[in-house]
CSV table of C-alpha atoms and ligand atoms in Angstrom, one decimal:
chain,number,residue,atom,x,y,z
N,1,MET,CA,-8.5,-9.7,9.1
N,2,ASN,CA,-8.4,-6.3,9.3
N,3,LEU,CA,-6.6,-4.1,7.2
N,4,ILE,CA,-5.4,-1.1,5.9
N,5,LEU,CA,-3.6,-0.4,2.5
N,6,LEU,CA,-1.3,2.4,2.5
N,7,GLY,CA,0.4,3.6,-0.2
N,8,PRO,CA,0.8,6.8,-2.9
N,9,PRO,CA,-1.8,7.2,-5.6
N,10,GLY,CA,-1.3,4.5,-8.1
N,11,ALA,CA,1.0,1.8,-5.9
N,12,GLY,CA,-1.4,-0.8,-6.8
N,13,LYS,CA,-3.8,-0.6,-3.6
N,14,GLY,CA,-7.0,-1.5,-5.8
N,15,THR,CA,-5.2,-4.0,-7.9
N,16,GLN,CA,-4.1,-5.8,-5.0
N,17,ALA,CA,-7.1,-5.4,-2.7
N,18,LYS,CA,-9.3,-7.0,-5.7
N,19,LYS,CA,-6.7,-10.1,-5.2
N,20,LEU,CA,-6.9,-10.0,-1.7
N,21,VAL,CA,-11.2,-10.3,-2.0
N,22,ASP,CA,-10.9,-13.4,-4.2
N,23,SER,CA,-8.2,-14.9,-1.7
N,24,TYR,CA,-9.4,-14.0,1.8
N,25,GLY,CA,-13.3,-13.8,1.2
N,26,ILE,CA,-13.0,-10.1,3.2
N,27,PRO,CA,-14.3,-6.6,1.5
N,28,GLN,CA,-12.7,-3.9,-0.2
N,29,ILE,CA,-13.5,-0.3,1.6
N,30,SER,CA,-12.5,1.9,-0.5
N,31,THR,CA,-13.7,5.5,-0.3
N,32,GLY,CA,-12.3,6.3,-4.0
N,33,ASP,CA,-15.0,3.9,-5.4
N,34,MET,CA,-17.2,5.1,-2.6
N,35,LEU,CA,-17.0,9.0,-3.4
N,36,ARG,CA,-17.0,8.0,-7.4
N,37,GLU,CA,-20.3,6.2,-6.6
N,38,ALA,CA,-22.1,9.3,-4.9
N,39,VAL,CA,-20.3,11.5,-8.0
N,40,LYS,CA,-22.0,9.0,-10.8
N,41,ASN,CA,-25.4,9.0,-8.6
N,42,GLN,CA,-25.5,13.3,-8.4
N,43,THR,CA,-26.1,12.9,-4.3
N,44,GLN,CA,-25.9,16.3,-2.5
N,45,LEU,CA,-22.3,14.3,-1.3
N,46,GLY,CA,-21.0,13.4,-4.4
N,47,MET,CA,-21.7,17.3,-5.9
N,48,GLU,CA,-19.6,18.4,-3.3
N,49,ALA,CA,-16.7,15.5,-3.3
N,50,LYS,CA,-16.6,15.9,-6.8
N,51,LYS,CA,-14.8,19.7,-6.9
N,52,TYR,CA,-12.1,18.5,-4.5
N,53,MET,CA,-11.5,15.0,-6.2
N,54,ASP,CA,-11.4,17.0,-9.7
N,55,SER,CA,-8.6,19.2,-8.1
N,56,GLY,CA,-6.7,16.5,-7.1
N,57,GLN,CA,-7.3,17.7,-3.6
N,58,LEU,CA,-8.6,15.8,-0.3
N,59,VAL,CA,-11.9,15.8,0.2
N,60,PRO,CA,-12.8,16.7,3.9
N,61,ASP,CA,-12.0,14.6,6.8
N,62,GLU,CA,-15.7,15.0,8.2
N,63,VAL,CA,-17.3,13.6,5.0
N,64,VAL,CA,-15.1,10.4,4.4
N,65,ILE,CA,-15.0,9.8,8.2
N,66,GLY,CA,-18.5,9.5,8.1
N,67,LEU,CA,-18.9,7.2,5.2
N,68,VAL,CA,-16.4,4.5,6.7
N,69,ARG,CA,-18.3,4.8,10.4
N,70,GLU,CA,-21.4,3.6,8.5
N,71,ARG,CA,-19.8,1.4,6.1
N,72,LEU,CA,-18.0,-0.4,9.4
N,73,THR,CA,-21.3,-1.6,10.9
N,74,LYS,CA,-22.3,-3.2,8.0
N,75,PRO,CA,-22.3,-6.9,8.5
N,76,ASP,CA,-19.9,-8.2,5.7
N,77,THR,CA,-17.8,-6.7,8.0
N,78,GLU,CA,-17.2,-9.2,10.9
N,79,LYS,CA,-15.1,-11.8,9.4
N,80,GLY,CA,-12.5,-8.4,8.8
N,81,PHE,CA,-12.5,-6.0,6.0
N,82,MET,CA,-9.7,-4.1,4.4
N,83,LEU,CA,-9.5,-0.4,3.5
N,84,ASP,CA,-7.9,1.0,0.8
N,85,GLY,CA,-7.4,4.3,0.6
N,86,PHE,CA,-8.4,5.5,4.0
N,87,PRO,CA,-7.1,6.9,6.2
N,88,ARG,CA,-5.6,9.5,4.3
N,89,THR,CA,-4.8,12.1,7.1
N,90,VAL,CA,-3.4,11.7,10.7
N,91,PRO,CA,-6.8,13.2,12.1
N,92,GLN,CA,-8.9,10.5,9.9
N,93,ALA,CA,-6.5,7.6,11.3
N,94,GLU,CA,-6.7,8.7,15.1
N,95,GLU,CA,-10.5,8.9,14.1
N,96,LEU,CA,-10.5,5.7,12.9
N,97,ASP,CA,-8.7,4.4,16.0
N,98,LYS,CA,-12.1,5.5,18.1
N,99,VAL,CA,-14.5,4.3,15.5
N,100,LEU,CA,-12.7,0.9,15.7
N,101,ALA,CA,-12.6,1.1,19.5
N,102,GLY,CA,-15.9,1.6,19.7
N,103,LEU,CA,-17.2,-1.6,17.5
N,104,LYS,CA,-14.3,-3.5,19.8
N,105,LYS,CA,-12.1,-4.3,16.6
N,106,ASP,CA,-8.4,-4.0,16.5
N,107,LEU,CA,-6.3,-3.6,13.2
N,108,ASN,CA,-3.6,-6.3,12.5
N,109,HIS,CA,-1.8,-4.9,9.6
N,110,VAL,CA,-1.1,-1.8,7.8
N,111,ILE,CA,0.2,-2.9,4.2
N,112,SER,CA,2.5,0.0,3.0
N,113,ILE,CA,2.9,-0.5,-0.8
N,114,GLU,CA,6.0,1.6,-1.7
N,115,VAL,CA,6.7,2.8,-5.2
N,116,ALA,CA,8.6,5.9,-6.1
N,117,ASN,CA,6.9,9.1,-7.6
N,118,GLU,CA,8.6,8.3,-10.7
N,119,GLU,CA,6.6,5.6,-11.6
N,120,LEU,CA,3.4,7.0,-10.1
N,121,MET,CA,3.0,9.0,-13.1
N,122,GLY,CA,2.7,6.6,-16.0
N,123,ARG,CA,1.0,4.0,-14.0
N,124,LEU,CA,-2.1,6.8,-13.4
N,125,THR,CA,-2.1,7.9,-16.7
N,126,GLY,CA,-2.2,4.5,-18.6
N,127,ARG,CA,-5.0,3.3,-15.8
N,128,ARG,CA,-8.5,2.3,-17.3
N,129,THR,CA,-11.3,0.8,-15.0
N,130,CYS,CA,-14.5,-1.5,-15.6
N,131,LYS,CA,-17.6,1.0,-15.7
N,132,ALA,CA,-19.4,-2.4,-14.5
N,133,CYS,CA,-17.3,-4.2,-11.9
N,134,GLY,CA,-14.7,-1.8,-11.5
N,135,SER,CA,-11.7,-4.1,-12.6
N,136,GLY,CA,-8.5,-2.0,-13.1
N,137,TYR,CA,-6.4,-2.4,-15.9
N,138,HIS,CA,-3.6,-0.4,-17.3
N,139,VAL,CA,-2.6,0.2,-20.9
N,140,ILE,CA,1.2,-1.3,-20.9
N,141,PHE,CA,1.2,-2.7,-18.1
N,142,ASP,CA,-1.7,-4.7,-17.6
N,143,PRO,CA,-3.9,-4.5,-20.5
N,144,PRO,CA,-7.3,-6.5,-21.1
N,145,LYS,CA,-7.3,-9.1,-23.6
N,146,THR,CA,-9.2,-6.7,-26.3
N,147,GLU,CA,-8.5,-3.1,-26.3
N,148,GLY,CA,-11.4,-1.0,-24.4
N,149,LYS,CA,-13.0,-3.9,-22.5
N,150,CYS,CA,-13.3,-5.5,-19.3
N,151,ASP,CA,-11.8,-9.4,-19.2
N,152,LYS,CA,-13.9,-10.4,-16.4
N,153,CYS,CA,-17.3,-8.8,-17.4
N,154,GLY,CA,-17.3,-7.6,-20.7
N,155,GLY,CA,-18.0,-4.0,-19.3
N,156,GLU,CA,-16.5,-0.7,-21.1
N,157,LEU,CA,-13.2,0.9,-19.9
N,158,TYR,CA,-12.8,4.5,-19.3
N,159,GLN,CA,-10.2,6.5,-18.1
N,160,ARG,CA,-11.0,8.7,-14.2
N,161,ASP,CA,-11.5,12.1,-14.6
N,162,ASP,CA,-8.7,12.9,-12.2
N,163,ASP,CA,-6.0,10.6,-14.1
N,164,ASN,CA,-4.6,13.5,-16.3
N,165,GLU,CA,-1.4,14.5,-15.8
N,166,ALA,CA,-2.2,18.1,-14.1
N,167,THR,CA,-4.5,16.8,-11.5
N,168,VAL,CA,-1.9,13.1,-10.8
N,169,SER,CA,1.1,15.9,-10.0
N,170,ASN,CA,-1.1,17.7,-7.3
N,171,ARG,CA,-2.5,13.9,-5.8
N,172,LEU,CA,1.5,12.7,-5.1
N,173,LYS,CA,1.9,16.3,-3.6
N,174,VAL,CA,-1.0,16.1,-1.3
N,175,TYR,CA,0.2,12.9,-0.6
N,176,ASP,CA,3.8,13.5,0.1
N,177,SER,CA,2.4,16.3,2.4
N,178,GLN,CA,-0.6,15.1,4.0
N,179,THR,CA,-0.6,10.8,3.6
N,180,LYS,CA,3.0,9.9,4.2
N,181,PRO,CA,2.9,10.7,8.3
N,182,LEU,CA,0.6,8.2,8.5
N,183,ILE,CA,4.1,5.7,7.7
N,184,ASP,CA,5.1,6.9,11.0
N,185,TYR,CA,1.9,7.0,12.9
N,186,TYR,CA,1.6,3.6,12.3
N,187,GLN,CA,5.1,2.1,12.8
N,188,GLY,CA,4.7,3.9,16.3
N,189,LYS,CA,1.8,1.2,16.9
N,190,SER,CA,3.7,-1.6,15.5
N,191,LEU,CA,1.4,-2.2,12.6
N,192,LEU,CA,3.5,-1.3,9.6
N,193,ARG,CA,4.2,-4.3,7.1
N,194,PRO,CA,6.2,-2.0,4.6
N,195,ILE,CA,5.8,-4.1,1.3
N,196,ASP,CA,8.0,-3.1,-2.4
N,197,GLY,CA,5.5,-2.3,-5.1
N,198,VAL,CA,7.8,-2.9,-8.0
N,199,GLY,CA,7.5,-5.4,-10.3
N,200,ALA,CA,5.1,-8.2,-11.2
N,201,ILE,CA,1.3,-7.7,-9.7
N,202,ASP,CA,1.1,-11.6,-8.7
N,203,ASP,CA,5.1,-11.2,-7.1
N,204,ILE,CA,3.7,-8.5,-5.4
N,205,PHE,CA,0.4,-10.4,-4.4
N,206,GLY,CA,3.0,-13.2,-3.1
N,207,ARG,CA,5.0,-10.9,-0.9
N,208,ILE,CA,1.4,-9.3,0.8
N,209,LYS,CA,0.6,-12.8,1.4
N,210,THR,CA,3.7,-13.8,3.4
N,211,VAL,CA,3.2,-10.9,5.6
N,212,LEU,CA,-0.1,-11.9,6.6
N,213,SER,CA,0.4,-15.6,6.6
Q,15,ADP,P1,-4.2,2.7,-6.6
Q,15,ADP,O1,-5.5,2.1,-6.1
Q,15,ADP,O2,-3.1,2.1,-5.6
Q,15,ADP,O3,-4.2,4.3,-6.8
Q,15,ADP,P2,-4.5,0.7,-8.9
Q,15,ADP,O4,-4.6,-0.4,-8.2
Q,15,ADP,O5,-5.6,1.1,-9.5
Q,15,ADP,O6,-3.5,2.0,-7.5
Q,15,ADP,O7,-3.3,0.8,-9.7
Q,15,ADP,C1,-2.8,2.0,-10.7
Q,15,ADP,C2,-2.6,1.5,-12.0
Q,15,ADP,O8,-1.1,0.9,-12.4
Q,15,ADP,C3,-3.3,0.4,-12.7
Q,15,ADP,O9,-3.4,1.0,-14.4
Q,15,ADP,C4,-2.7,-0.9,-12.6
Q,15,ADP,O10,-3.1,-1.9,-13.5
Q,15,ADP,C5,-1.3,-0.4,-12.5
Q,15,ADP,N1,-0.7,-1.2,-11.6
Q,15,ADP,C6,-0.8,-1.7,-10.4
Q,15,ADP,N2,0.0,-2.7,-10.3
Q,15,ADP,C7,0.9,-2.5,-11.0
Q,15,ADP,C8,2.8,-3.0,-11.0
Q,15,ADP,N3,2.9,-3.9,-10.1
Q,15,ADP,N4,3.1,-2.8,-12.1
Q,15,ADP,C9,2.6,-1.7,-13.1
Q,15,ADP,N5,1.5,-1.2,-12.9
Q,15,ADP,C10,0.5,-1.9,-12.4
Q,16,ADP,P1,-5.9,7.2,-5.7
Q,16,ADP,O1,-5.6,5.8,-4.9
Q,16,ADP,O2,-6.0,6.9,-7.0
Q,16,ADP,O3,-5.4,8.3,-5.3
Q,16,ADP,P2,-8.5,7.4,-5.0
Q,16,ADP,O4,-9.6,6.8,-5.9
Q,16,ADP,O5,-8.6,6.4,-3.2
Q,16,ADP,O6,-7.5,7.4,-5.9
Q,16,ADP,O7,-9.1,8.6,-4.7
Q,16,ADP,C1,-9.7,9.7,-5.9
Q,16,ADP,C2,-9.8,11.0,-5.2
Q,16,ADP,O8,-10.9,10.7,-4.0
Q,16,ADP,C3,-9.1,11.5,-4.0
Q,16,ADP,O9,-7.9,12.5,-4.6
Q,16,ADP,C4,-9.6,12.3,-3.4
Q,16,ADP,O10,-10.0,13.6,-3.9
Q,16,ADP,C5,-10.9,11.5,-2.9
Q,16,ADP,N1,-10.8,10.7,-1.7
Q,16,ADP,C6,-10.5,9.0,-1.5
Q,16,ADP,N2,-10.4,8.9,-0.1
Q,16,ADP,C7,-10.5,9.7,0.4
Q,16,ADP,C8,-10.0,9.9,2.1
Q,16,ADP,N3,-10.0,8.9,2.4
Q,16,ADP,N4,-9.8,11.3,2.2
Q,16,ADP,C9,-10.1,12.7,1.6
Q,16,ADP,N5,-10.2,12.4,-0.2
Q,16,ADP,C10,-10.1,10.9,-0.3
Q,17,ZN,ZN1,-15.8,-5.9,-15.8
């Protein structure tokens, strides 16, 4: 099963992706996570990308396409994969189509998680992430059992540099202008599966499973 998780920043893509990994055993390919890893390791690519990420802009298409192209040749994607946060522009989507055609793979569903802009700011500024395992939490909507500590691995929770009000407000604008057109792009290919992204996390997961079954 080859999936794309589409939706604005804070829609719950990462949260639902983790649940899909557990249930379906296919890998989550998050370009945001890959870029943050490169930033952490202070690679050339990471240092270049950080400038864009900190201001809430998109990293240039060629950079993320290169990451995804390489990732999709890894053997763990044979049973399927889930792209989280990619593609984010029409040129990225067009390039993905070419990469997949070259690998003789097809997309099955584009899960489009819908949440109104008003709700996203609070979700993003309250987001906390585990340094060790990447699990996501929210200080109010999905708090860990012990403040500041990951339920799954005991790791330390941190707030992403780009989850502050000024950067979030840029990211939401960038989403509207550059990523939203993908809704029409995938609708046109009959791949779009809209999911109401408001409500309990497990209820939303149930809606996604219904679409996939
Ligand atoms: P994305 O990957 O789409 O940017 P995340 O999965 O990281 O979004 O979710 C953003 C924040 O919102 C996280 O803090 C997460 O815990 C929280 N969250 C996820 N789903 C919901 C939900 N259904 N209701 C309330 N908060 C949610
Ligand atoms: P969120 O879903 O919360 O917006 P991500 O972790 O997916 O966050 O992305 C964080 C940042 O990484 C983005 O604001 C952007 O700068 C960069 N990024 C991630 N994926 C892409 C992509 N496909 N194209 C361009 N930039 C990306
Ligand atoms: Zn953890």
